[in-house]
CSV table of C-alpha atoms in Angstrom, one decimal:
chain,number,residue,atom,x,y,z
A,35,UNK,CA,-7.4,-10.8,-23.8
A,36,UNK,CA,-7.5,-7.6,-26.1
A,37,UNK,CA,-4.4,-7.0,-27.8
A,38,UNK,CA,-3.6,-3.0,-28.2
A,39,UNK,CA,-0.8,-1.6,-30.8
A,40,UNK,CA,-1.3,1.7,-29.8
A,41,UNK,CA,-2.5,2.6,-26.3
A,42,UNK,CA,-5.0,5.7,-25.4
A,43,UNK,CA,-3.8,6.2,-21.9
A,44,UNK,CA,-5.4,8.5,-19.7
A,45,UNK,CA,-5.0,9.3,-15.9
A,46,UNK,CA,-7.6,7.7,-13.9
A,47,UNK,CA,-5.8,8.3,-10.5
A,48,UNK,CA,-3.6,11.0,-8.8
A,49,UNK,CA,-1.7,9.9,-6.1
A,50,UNK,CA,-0.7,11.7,-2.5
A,51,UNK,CA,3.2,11.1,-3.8
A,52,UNK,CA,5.8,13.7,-4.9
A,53,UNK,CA,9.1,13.6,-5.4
A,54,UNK,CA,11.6,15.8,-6.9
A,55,UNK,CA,14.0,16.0,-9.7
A,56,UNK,CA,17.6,16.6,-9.5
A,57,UNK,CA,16.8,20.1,-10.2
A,58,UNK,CA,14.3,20.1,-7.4
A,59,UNK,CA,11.1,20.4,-9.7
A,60,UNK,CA,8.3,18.2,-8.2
A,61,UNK,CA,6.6,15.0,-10.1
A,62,UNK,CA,3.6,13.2,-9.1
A,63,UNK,CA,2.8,9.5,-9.5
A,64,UNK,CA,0.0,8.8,-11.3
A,65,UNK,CA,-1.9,5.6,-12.9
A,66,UNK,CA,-3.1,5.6,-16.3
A,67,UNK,CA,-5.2,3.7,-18.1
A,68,UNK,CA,-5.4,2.4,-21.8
A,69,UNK,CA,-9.1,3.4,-23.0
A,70,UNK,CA,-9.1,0.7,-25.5
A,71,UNK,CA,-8.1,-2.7,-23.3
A,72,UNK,CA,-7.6,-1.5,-19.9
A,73,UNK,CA,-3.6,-2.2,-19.9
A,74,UNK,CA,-2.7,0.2,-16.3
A,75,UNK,CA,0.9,1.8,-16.0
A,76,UNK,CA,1.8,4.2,-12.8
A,77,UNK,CA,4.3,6.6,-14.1
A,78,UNK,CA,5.9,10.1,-12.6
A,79,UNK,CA,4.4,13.4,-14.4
A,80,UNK,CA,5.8,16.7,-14.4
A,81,UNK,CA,3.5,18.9,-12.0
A,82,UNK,CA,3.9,22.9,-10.9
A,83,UNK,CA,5.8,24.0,-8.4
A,84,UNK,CA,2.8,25.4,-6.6
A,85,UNK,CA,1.5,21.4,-5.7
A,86,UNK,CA,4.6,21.5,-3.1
A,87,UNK,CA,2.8,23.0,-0.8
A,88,UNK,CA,0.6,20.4,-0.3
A,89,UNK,CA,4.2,18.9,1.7
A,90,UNK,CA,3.5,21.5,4.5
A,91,UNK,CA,-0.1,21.2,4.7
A,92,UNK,CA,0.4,17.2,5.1
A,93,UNK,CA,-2.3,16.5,2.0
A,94,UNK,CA,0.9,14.8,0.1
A,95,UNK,CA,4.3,12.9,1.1
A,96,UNK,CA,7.3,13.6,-0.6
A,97,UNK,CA,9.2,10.0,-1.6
A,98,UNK,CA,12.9,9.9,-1.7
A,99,UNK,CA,14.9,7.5,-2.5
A,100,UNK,CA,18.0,5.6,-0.9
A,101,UNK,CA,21.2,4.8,-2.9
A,102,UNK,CA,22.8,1.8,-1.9
């Protein structure tokens, strides 16, 4: 098992998934990868405004999320 203080993560796959901040900006779920031992984490990135139009064109889903 490699052990890794500092990880070199970089996105090795975009995902169909937006969702929106309380201000209404969109994020996208990605999963990065650590270059140096392969340690994965999926995590939400800022993206432009301009990828929610892929919501009306069907090519992404937007999540939302239920309180209970």
């Amino acid at each position: 098992m490699n052990i890794c203080i500092s990880h070199n993560f970089v996105i090795k796959h975009r995902s169909n998934a937006l969702q929106q901040d309380e201000m209404g900006y969109p994020l996208r779920l990605f999963i990065s990868e650590c270059t140096k031992c392969g340690k994965t984490k999926q995590e939400w990135i800022d993206v432009n405004e301009s990828e929610l139009e892929e919501l009306r064109t069907g090519k992404s889903v937007l999540v939302k999320w239920d309180e209970n």
